[in-house]
Coordinates of C-alpha atoms in Angstrom, one line a residue:
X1 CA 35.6 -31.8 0.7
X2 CA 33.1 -30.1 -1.9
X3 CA 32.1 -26.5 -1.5
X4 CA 29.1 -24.7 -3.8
X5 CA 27.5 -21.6 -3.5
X6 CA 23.9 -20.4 -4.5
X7 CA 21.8 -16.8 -3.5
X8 CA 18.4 -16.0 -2.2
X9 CA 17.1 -12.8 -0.6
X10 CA 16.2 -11.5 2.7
X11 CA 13.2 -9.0 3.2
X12 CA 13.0 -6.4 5.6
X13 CA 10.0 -4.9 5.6
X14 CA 9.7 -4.1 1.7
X15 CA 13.2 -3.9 1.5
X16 CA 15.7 -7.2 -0.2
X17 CA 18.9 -8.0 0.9
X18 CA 20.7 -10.4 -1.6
X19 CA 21.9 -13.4 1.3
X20 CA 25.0 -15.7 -0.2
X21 CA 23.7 -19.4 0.7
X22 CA 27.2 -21.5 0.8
X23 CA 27.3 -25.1 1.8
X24 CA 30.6 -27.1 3.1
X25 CA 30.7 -30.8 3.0
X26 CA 33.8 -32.4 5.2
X27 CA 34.3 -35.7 6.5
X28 CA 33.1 -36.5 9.4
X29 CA 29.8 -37.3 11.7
X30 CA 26.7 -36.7 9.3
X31 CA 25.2 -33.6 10.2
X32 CA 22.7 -30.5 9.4
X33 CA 24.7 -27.4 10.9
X34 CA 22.6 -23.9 9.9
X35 CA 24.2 -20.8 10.4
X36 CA 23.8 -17.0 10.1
X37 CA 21.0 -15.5 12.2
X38 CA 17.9 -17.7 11.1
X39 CA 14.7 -17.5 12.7
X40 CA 12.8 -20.7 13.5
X41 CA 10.8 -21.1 10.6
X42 CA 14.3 -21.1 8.6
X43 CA 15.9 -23.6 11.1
X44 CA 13.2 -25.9 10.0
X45 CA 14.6 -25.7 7.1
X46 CA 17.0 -28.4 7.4
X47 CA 14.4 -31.4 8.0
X48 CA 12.3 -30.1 4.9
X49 CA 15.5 -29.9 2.4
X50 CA 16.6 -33.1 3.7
X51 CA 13.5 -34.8 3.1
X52 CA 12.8 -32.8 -0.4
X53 CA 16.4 -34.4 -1.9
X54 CA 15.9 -37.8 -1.2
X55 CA 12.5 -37.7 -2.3
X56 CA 13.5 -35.8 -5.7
X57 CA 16.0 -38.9 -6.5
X58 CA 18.7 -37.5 -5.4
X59 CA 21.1 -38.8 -2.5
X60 CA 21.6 -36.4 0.7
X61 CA 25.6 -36.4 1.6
X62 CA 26.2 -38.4 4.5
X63 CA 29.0 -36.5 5.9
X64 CA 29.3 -33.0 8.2
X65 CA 27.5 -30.5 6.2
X66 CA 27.3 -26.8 7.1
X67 CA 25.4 -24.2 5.2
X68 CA 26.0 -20.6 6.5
X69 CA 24.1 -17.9 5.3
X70 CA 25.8 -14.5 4.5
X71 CA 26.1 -11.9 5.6
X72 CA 25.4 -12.8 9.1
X73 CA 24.8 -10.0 10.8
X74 CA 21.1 -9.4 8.7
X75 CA 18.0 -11.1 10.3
X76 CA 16.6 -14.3 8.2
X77 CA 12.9 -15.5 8.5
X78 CA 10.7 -17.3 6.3
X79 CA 11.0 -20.3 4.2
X80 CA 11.9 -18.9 0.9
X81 CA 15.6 -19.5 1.4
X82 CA 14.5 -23.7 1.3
X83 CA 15.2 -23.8 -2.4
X84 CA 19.0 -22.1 -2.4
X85 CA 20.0 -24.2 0.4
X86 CA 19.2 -27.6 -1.7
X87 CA 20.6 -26.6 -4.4
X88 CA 23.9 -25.2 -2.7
X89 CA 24.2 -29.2 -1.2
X90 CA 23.9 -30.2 -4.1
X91 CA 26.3 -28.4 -5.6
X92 CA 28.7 -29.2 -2.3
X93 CA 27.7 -33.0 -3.4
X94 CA 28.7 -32.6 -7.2
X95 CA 25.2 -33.9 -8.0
X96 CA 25.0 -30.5 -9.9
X97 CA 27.6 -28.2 -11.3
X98 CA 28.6 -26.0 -8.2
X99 CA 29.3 -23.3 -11.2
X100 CA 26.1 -23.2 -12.7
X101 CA 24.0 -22.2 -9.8
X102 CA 26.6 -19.8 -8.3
X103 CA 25.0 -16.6 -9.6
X104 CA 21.3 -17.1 -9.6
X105 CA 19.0 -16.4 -7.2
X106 CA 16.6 -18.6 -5.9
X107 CA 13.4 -17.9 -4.1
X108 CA 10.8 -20.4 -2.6
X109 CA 9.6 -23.3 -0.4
X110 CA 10.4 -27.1 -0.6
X111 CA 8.1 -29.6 0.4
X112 CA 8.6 -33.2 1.3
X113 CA 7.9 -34.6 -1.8
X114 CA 9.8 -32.1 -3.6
X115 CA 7.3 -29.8 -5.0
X116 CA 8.6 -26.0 -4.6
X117 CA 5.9 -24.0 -3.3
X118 CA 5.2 -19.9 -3.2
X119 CA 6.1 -17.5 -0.7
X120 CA 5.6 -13.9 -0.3
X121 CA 7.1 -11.0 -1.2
X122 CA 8.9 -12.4 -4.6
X123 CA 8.6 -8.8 -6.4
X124 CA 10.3 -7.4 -3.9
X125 CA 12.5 -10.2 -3.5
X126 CA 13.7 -10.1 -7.1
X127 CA 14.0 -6.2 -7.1
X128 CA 16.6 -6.5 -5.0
X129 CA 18.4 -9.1 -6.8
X130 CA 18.0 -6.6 -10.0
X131 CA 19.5 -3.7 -7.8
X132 CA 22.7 -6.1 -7.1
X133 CA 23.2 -7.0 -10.8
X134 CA 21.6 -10.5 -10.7
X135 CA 20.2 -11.5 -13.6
X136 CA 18.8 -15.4 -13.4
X137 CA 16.4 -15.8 -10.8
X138 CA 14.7 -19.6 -10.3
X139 CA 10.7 -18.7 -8.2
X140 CA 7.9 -21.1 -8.1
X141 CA 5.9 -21.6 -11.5
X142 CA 2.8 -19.7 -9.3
X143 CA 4.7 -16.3 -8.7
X144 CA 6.7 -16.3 -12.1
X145 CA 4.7 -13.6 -13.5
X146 CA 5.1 -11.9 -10.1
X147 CA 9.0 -11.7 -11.0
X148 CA 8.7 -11.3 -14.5
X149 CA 7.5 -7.5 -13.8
X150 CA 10.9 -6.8 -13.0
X151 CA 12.8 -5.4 -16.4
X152 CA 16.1 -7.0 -17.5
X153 CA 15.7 -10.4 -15.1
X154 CA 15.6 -13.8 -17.0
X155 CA 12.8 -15.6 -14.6
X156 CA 12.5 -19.4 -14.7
X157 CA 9.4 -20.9 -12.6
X158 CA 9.8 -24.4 -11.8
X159 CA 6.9 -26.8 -10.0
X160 CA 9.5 -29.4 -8.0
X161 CA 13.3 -29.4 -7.3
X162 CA 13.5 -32.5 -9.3
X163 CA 12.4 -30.2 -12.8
X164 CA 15.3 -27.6 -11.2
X165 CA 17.8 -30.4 -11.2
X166 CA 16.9 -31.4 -14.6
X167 CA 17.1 -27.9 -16.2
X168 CA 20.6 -27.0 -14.2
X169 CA 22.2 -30.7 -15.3
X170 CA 20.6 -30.6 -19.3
X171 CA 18.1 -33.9 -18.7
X172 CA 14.5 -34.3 -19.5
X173 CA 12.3 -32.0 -17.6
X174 CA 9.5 -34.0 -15.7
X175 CA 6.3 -32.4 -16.4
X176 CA 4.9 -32.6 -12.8
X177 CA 1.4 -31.5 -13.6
X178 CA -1.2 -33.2 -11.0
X179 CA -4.4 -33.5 -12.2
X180 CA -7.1 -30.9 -10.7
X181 CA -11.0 -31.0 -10.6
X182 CA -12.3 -27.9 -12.1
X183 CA -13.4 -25.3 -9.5
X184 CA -10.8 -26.8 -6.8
X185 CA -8.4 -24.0 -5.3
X186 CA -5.0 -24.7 -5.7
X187 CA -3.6 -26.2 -2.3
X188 CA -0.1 -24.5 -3.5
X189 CA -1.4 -20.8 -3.4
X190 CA -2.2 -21.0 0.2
X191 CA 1.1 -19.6 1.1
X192 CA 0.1 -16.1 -1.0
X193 CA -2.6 -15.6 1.2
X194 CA -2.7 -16.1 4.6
X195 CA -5.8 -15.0 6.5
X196 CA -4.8 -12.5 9.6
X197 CA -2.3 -11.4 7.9
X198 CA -1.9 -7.5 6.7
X199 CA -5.7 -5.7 6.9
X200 CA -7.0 -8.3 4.1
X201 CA -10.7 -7.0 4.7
X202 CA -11.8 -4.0 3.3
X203 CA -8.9 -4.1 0.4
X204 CA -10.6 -3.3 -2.7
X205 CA -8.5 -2.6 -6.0
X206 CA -10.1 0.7 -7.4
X207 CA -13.3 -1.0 -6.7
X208 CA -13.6 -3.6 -8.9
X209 CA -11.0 -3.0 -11.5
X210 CA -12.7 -0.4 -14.0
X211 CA -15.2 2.4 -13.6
X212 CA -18.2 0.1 -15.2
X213 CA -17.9 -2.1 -12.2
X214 CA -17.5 0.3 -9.1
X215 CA -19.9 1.9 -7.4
X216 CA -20.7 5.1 -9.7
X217 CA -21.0 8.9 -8.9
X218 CA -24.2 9.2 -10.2
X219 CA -25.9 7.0 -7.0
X220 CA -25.6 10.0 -4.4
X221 CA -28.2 12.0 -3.9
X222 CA -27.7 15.6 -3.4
X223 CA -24.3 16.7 -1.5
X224 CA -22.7 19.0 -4.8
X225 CA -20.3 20.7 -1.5
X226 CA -19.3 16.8 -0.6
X227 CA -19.1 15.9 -4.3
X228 CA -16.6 19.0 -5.1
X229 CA -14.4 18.4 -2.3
X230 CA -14.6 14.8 -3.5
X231 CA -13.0 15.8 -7.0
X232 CA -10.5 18.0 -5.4
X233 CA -9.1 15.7 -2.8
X234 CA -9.0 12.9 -5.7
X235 CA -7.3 15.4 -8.5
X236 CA -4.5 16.9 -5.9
X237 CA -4.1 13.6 -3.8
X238 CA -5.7 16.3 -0.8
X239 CA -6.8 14.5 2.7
X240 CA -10.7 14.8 3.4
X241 CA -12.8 14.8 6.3
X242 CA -16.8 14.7 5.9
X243 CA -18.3 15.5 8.8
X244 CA -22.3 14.9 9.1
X245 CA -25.2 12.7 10.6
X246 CA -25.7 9.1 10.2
X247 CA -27.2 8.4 6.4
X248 CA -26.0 12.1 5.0
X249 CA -23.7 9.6 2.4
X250 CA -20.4 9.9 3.6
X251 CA -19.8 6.2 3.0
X252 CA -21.1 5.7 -0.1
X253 CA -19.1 9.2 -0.9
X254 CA -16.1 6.9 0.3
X255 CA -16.7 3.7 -1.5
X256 CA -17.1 5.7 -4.8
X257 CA -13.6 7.7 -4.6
X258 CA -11.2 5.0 -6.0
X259 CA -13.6 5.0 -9.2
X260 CA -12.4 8.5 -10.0
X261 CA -9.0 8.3 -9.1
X262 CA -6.6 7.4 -12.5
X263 CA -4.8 3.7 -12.6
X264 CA -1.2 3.6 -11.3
X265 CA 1.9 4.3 -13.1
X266 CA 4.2 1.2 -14.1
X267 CA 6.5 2.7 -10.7
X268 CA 3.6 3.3 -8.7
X269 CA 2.2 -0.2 -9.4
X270 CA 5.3 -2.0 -8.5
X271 CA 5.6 0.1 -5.3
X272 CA 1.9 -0.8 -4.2
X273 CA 2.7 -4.5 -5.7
X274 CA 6.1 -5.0 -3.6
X275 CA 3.6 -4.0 -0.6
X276 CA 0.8 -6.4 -1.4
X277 CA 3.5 -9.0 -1.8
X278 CA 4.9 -9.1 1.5
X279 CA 1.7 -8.6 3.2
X280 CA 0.5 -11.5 1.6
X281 CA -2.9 -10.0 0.2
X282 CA -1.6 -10.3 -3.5
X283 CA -4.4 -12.3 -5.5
X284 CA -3.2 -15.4 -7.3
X285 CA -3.4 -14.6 -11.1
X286 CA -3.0 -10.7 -10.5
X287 CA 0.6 -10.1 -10.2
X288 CA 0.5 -6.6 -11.0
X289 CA -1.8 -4.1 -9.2
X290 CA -3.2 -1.6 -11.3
X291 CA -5.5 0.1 -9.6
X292 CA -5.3 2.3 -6.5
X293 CA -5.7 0.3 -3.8
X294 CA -8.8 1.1 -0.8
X295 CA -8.4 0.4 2.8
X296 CA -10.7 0.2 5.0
X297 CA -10.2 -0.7 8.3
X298 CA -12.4 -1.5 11.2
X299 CA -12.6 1.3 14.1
X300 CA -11.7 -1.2 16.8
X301 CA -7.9 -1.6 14.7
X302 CA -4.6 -1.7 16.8
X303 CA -1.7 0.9 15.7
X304 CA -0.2 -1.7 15.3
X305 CA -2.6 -3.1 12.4
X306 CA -2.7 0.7 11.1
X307 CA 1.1 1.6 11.0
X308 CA 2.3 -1.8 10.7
X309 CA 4.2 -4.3 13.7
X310 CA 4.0 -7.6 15.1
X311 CA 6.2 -10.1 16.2
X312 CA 9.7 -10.1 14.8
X313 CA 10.4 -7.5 12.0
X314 CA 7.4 -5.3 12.2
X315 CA 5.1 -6.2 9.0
X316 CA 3.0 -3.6 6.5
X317 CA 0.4 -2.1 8.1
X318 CA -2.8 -0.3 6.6
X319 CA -1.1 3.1 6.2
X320 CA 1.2 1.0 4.1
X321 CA -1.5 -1.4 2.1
X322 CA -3.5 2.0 1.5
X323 CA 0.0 3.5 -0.3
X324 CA -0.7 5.0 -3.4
X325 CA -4.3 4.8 -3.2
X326 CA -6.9 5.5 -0.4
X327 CA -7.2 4.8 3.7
X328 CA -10.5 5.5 4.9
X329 CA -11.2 5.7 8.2
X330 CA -15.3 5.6 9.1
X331 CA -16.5 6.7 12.2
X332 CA -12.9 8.5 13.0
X333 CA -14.0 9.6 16.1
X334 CA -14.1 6.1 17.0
X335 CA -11.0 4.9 16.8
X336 CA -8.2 5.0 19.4
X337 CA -6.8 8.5 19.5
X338 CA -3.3 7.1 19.9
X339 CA -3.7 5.4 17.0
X340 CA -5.0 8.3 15.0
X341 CA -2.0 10.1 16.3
X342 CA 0.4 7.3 15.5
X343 CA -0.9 8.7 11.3
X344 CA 1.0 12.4 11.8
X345 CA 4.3 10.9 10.5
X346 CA 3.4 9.2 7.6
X347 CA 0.4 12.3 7.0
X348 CA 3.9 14.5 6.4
X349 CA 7.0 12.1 5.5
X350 CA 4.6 10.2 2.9
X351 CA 6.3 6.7 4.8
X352 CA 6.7 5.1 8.5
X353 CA 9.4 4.3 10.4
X354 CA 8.6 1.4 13.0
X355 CA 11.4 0.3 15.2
X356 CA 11.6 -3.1 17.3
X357 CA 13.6 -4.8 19.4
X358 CA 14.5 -7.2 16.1
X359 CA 14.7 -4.3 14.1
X360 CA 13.9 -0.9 12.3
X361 CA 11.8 -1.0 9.0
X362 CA 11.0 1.8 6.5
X363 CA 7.4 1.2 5.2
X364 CA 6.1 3.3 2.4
X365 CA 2.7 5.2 3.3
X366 CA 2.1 7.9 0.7
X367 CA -2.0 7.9 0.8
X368 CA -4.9 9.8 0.8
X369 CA -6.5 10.1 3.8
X370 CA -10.4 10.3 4.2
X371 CA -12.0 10.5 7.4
X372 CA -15.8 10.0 8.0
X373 CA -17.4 11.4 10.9
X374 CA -20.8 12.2 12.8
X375 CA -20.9 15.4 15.1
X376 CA -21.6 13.5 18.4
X377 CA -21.8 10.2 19.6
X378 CA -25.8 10.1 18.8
X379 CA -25.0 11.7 15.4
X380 CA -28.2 14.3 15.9
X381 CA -25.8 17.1 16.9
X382 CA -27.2 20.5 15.5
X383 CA -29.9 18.7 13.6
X384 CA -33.3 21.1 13.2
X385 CA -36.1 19.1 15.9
X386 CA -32.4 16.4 16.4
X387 CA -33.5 15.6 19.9
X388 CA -29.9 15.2 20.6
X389 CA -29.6 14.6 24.3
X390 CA -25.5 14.4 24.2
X391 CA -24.4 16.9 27.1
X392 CA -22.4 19.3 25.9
X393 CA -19.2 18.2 27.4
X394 CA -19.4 15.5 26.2
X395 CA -20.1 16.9 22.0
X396 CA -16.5 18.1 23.3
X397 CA -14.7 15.4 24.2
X398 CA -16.4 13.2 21.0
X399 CA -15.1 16.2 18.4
X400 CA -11.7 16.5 20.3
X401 CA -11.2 13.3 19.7
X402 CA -9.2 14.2 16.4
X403 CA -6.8 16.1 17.8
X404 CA -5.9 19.7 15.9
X405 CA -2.5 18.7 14.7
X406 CA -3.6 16.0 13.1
X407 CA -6.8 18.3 11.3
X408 CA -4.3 20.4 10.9
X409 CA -3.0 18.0 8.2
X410 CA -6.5 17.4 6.8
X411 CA -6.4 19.6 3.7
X412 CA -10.7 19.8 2.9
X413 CA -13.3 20.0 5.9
X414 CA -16.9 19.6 4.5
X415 CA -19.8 19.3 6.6
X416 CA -22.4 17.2 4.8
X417 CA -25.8 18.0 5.7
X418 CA -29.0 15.7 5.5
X419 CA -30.5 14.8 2.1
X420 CA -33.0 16.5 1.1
X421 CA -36.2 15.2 0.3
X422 CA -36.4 16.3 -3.7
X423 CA -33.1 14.8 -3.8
X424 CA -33.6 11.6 -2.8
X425 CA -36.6 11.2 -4.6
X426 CA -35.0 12.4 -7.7
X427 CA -36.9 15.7 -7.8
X428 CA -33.9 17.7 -7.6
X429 CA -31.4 15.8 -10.2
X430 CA -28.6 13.7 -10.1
X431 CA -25.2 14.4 -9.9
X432 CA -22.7 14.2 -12.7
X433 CA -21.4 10.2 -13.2
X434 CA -17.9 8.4 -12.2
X435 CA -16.9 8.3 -15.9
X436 CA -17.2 12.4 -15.9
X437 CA -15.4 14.0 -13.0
X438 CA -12.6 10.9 -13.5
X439 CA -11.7 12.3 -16.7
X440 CA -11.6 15.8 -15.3
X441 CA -9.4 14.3 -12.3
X442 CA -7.1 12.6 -15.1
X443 CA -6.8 15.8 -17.0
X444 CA -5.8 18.2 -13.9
X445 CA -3.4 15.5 -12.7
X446 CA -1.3 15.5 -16.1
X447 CA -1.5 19.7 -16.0
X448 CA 0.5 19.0 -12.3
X449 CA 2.8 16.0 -13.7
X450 CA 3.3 18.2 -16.3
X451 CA 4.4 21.5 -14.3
X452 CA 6.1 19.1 -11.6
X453 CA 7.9 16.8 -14.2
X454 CA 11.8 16.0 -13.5
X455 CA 11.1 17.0 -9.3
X456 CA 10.2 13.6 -8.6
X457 CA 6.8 14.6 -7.3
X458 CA 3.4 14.7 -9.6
X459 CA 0.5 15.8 -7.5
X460 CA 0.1 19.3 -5.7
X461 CA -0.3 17.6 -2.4
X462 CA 3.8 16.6 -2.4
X463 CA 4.7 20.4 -3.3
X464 CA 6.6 22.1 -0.1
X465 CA 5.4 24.9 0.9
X466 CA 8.7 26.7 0.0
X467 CA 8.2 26.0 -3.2
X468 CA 4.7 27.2 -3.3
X469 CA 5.4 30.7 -1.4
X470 CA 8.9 31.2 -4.7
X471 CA 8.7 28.8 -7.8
X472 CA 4.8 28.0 -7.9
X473 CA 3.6 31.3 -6.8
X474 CA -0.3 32.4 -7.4
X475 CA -1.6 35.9 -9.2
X476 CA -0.2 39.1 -7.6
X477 CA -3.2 39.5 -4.8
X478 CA -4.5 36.2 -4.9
X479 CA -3.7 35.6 -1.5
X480 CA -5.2 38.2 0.4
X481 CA -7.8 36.1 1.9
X482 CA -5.7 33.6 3.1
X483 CA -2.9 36.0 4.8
X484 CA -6.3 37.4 6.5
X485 CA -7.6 34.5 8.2
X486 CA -3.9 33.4 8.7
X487 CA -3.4 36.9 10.7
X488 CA -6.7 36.2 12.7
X489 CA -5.5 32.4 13.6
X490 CA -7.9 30.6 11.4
X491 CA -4.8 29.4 9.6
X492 CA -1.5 27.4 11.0
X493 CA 1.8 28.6 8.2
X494 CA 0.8 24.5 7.6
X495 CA -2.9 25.1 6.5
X496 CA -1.5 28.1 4.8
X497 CA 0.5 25.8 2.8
X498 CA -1.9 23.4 2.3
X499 CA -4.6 26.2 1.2
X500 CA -1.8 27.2 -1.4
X501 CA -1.8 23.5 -2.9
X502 CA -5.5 22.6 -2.6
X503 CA -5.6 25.9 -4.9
X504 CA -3.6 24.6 -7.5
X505 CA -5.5 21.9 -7.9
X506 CA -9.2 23.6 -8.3
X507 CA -6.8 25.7 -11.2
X508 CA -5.6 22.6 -12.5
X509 CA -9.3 21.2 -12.7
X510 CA -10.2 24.8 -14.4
X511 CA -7.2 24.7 -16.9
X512 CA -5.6 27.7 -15.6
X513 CA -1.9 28.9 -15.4
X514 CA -1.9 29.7 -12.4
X515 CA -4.5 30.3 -8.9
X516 CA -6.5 33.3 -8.9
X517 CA -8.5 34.7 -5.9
X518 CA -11.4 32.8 -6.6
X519 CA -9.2 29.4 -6.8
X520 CA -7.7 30.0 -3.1
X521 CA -11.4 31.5 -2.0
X522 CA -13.1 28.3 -2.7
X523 CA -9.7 26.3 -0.9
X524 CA -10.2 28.5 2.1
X525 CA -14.4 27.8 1.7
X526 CA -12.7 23.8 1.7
X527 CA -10.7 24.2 4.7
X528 CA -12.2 26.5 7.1
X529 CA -16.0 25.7 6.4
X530 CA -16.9 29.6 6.4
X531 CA -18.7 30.5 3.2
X532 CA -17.4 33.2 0.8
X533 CA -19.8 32.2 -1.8
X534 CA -17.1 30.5 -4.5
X535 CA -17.8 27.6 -4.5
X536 CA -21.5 28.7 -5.5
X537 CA -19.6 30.6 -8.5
X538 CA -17.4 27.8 -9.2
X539 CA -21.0 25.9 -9.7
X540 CA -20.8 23.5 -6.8
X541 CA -24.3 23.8 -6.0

């Protein structure tokens, strides 16, 4: 009878569970028995092992071997587990030394030649295994810079179980190299990315991975209301809506947002990387994500596809593919209105919950939220000679279709009028470039990581309103204005809150202590759309 042990990990959701692979050989009938809640992709499992021993030189046991993967009671999918259970028969076999393979984790695919091959969600993966004290982790050669961002983890990538058999029994490593015409993908990456997967389309890393090659600033003609609300929802992490006719710019206002935002932290990028990971939208060669990331997805998307689901443990969806960076939402009138319900949760929590019948999963969704939309469903709505014909009932329904509790969670409301003509010939100037309100986004940021340093938070738009009315309190006065319109019912005690932290963040971009009148003045001018002339002070125009 031979017994060995190895360990792999279980995702749910973005979450790692370390699973105990163990393998039992006892006389008897030769057979494959595979235990502990596998799905069917897993159950597979035992043909592709099979195949990838005999074919790696080594000889499968022919006696009754069960492999029983613990603990039981946690769901098991996917075929990263292939690579643990080989080596734990092997171990079982005394091909190799049971003891040397009993506390390393092992992550990734066999084929039938032999040839390990990458799965998804190895960052994760091998977070987990750090969290449980594991320090040895064996991943395909593709992802091992993937696991390698992981701190304290000795990572070994390895091309075929027959280089993992040499390595754990001291003999010459094969190279295992094939020979590759230039330009020719790499058939092994296709794992990484699988097309349908996730909301692949319209992901965009900051734009092209530094401010030379995104779309700059500078390109927008006129719009200095739109371009100030655009600095302040990108400096306090505030959701925007733009609200306007069809060419006003609200796109290209869109598109040119992750430019000005600053790169990720090392945490931040690991969080957004773990994501990427799992959803399978990682590119091969980038295993770190720097850059805030941009969703974009199309109006006709499921909730599903926004809040994240499908079959079997419910999968990252594109409130969680936009975390830490932004979720844009054209034509927001468009979508589904359950499904732009469905985004109140993770508006508030900064995460989803998504429960099915094989399981609940906690998603991270902390994003910025900017919504795009025209005033009626001809988009000539109010328009001087518009020629709108829309009925008025149904300019109602069209604008109702974002329901007030979830604007009420939409911190800056701009209406973006038409371009003018001497703007858009270049009569009446350009706006100030990417490079220049970025570095005025960067500087207020640090002022709040600064002031919110050791509360786990660092942008105004995570500050509770608790703390803002106590600890982070404005000037004595400064918030006469807002107790006004809050006293008239042009403010919820939310929008009050969220008027409180959108002025913060116009102080921050100032350099001041602390808001003033005139900082909450122009946050009211943001939120409620009435003018009260700051924002004309402030120099928006």
């Amino acid at each position: 009878m031979g017994f060995a042990r190895a360990c792999s990990v279980a995702l749910v959701g973005v979450e790692g569970v370390v699973v105990e692979v163990q393998a039992d050989l006892e006389a008897g009938v030769a057979a494959f028995t595979l235990v502990g809640l596998p799905d069917k992709s897993l159950v597979e499992s035992r043909d592709r092992v099979r195949a990838a021993v005999v074919n790696s030189g080594a000889e499968w046991p022919q006696k009754k071997l069960t492999v029983g993967l613990s603990p039981a009671s946690v769901p098991k999918s996917g075929s990263g587990f292939d690579l643990a259970v080989a080596c734990a028969v092997l171990g079982a076999a005394e091909r190799i030394d049971p003891e040397s393979i009993a506390d390393v984790v092992m992550i990734g695919e066999l084929g039938l030649d032999g040839r390990v091959r990458p799965v998804r969600g190895v960052l994760p993966a091998v977070l987990a295994a750090a969290e449980a004290g594991y320090r040895q982790v064996v991943v395909p050669e593709q992802t091992a810079g993937e696991a390698a961002l992981v701190p304290g983890i000795s990572v070994l990538g390895v091309r075929s179980l027959r280089q993992l058999i040499a390595v754990l029994c001291e003999e010459p490593v094969p190279d295992e190299r094939e020979p590759r015409e230039e330009g020719r993908p790499d058939t092994m990456l296709a794992g990484l990315m699988v097309p349908g997967e996730g909301i692949g389309t319209g992901i965009a890393h900051g734009a092209g991975h530094g401010e030379g090659s995104a779309p700059d600033l500078a390109d927008v003609a006129g719009q200095p209301l739109a371009r100030k609300a655009l600095e302040v929802a990108a400096a306090g992490g505030h959701h925007l809506l733009l609200s306007g006719p069809p060419g006003a710019g609200k796109t290209m206002l869109a598109e040119r947002l992750p430019a000005i935002l600053p790169p990720l932290t090392r945490r931040e990028a690991l969080e957004v990387t773990a994501v990427h990971s799992v959803a399978g939208i990682l590119p091969p060669g980038e295993p770190l994500v720097a850059r805030p990331p941009y969703c974009a997805p199309h109006h006709s998307a499921t909730m599903q596809s926004l809040v994240g689901g499908g079959n079997g443990l419910p999968r990252p969806g594109a409130v969680s593919l936009a975390h830490r960076g932004i979720l844009f939402l054209d034509e927001a009138p468009e979508f589904s209105v359950r499904v732009l319900d469905a985004l109140r949760q993770p508006l508030e929590s900064g995460h989803v919950v998504v429960a099915r019948s094989a399981g609940v999963v906690r998603l991270p969704a902390r994003f910025l939220m900017m919504l795009a939309a025209n005033p009626c469903p001809c988009g000539r709505h109010r328009l001087a000679g518009d020629g709108c014909e829309c009925p008025p009932a149904t300019v109602r329904r069209y604008q109702a279709r974002l329901s007030g509790p979830l604007l009420d969670r939409v911190d800056l409301r701009v209406t973006v009028d038409p371009v003018r003509r001497e703007d858009l010939i270049g009569q009446g100037g350009r706006g100030e470039p990417t490079s220049l309100v970025a570095a005025r986004v960067r500087e207020a940021r640090a002022r709040a990581a600064k002031r919110l340093a050791g509360t786990g938070r660092s942008t105004n738009s995570e500050v509770s309103g608790h703390e803002l009315r106590t600890g982070l309190a404005a000037t004595p006065g400064a918030l006469l204005e807002a107790e006004r319109d809050l006293a008239r019912g042009l403010l919820t005690a939310r929008g009050l809150d969220r008027v409180l932290r959108v002025a913060w963040t116009v102080a921050d971009l100032r350099g001041a202590e602390r808001p003033e009148a005139a900082d909450v003045a122009v946050a009211l001018e943001l939120r409620t759309g009435i003018p009260r002339g700051a924002l004309i002070s402030a120099g928006a125009s």
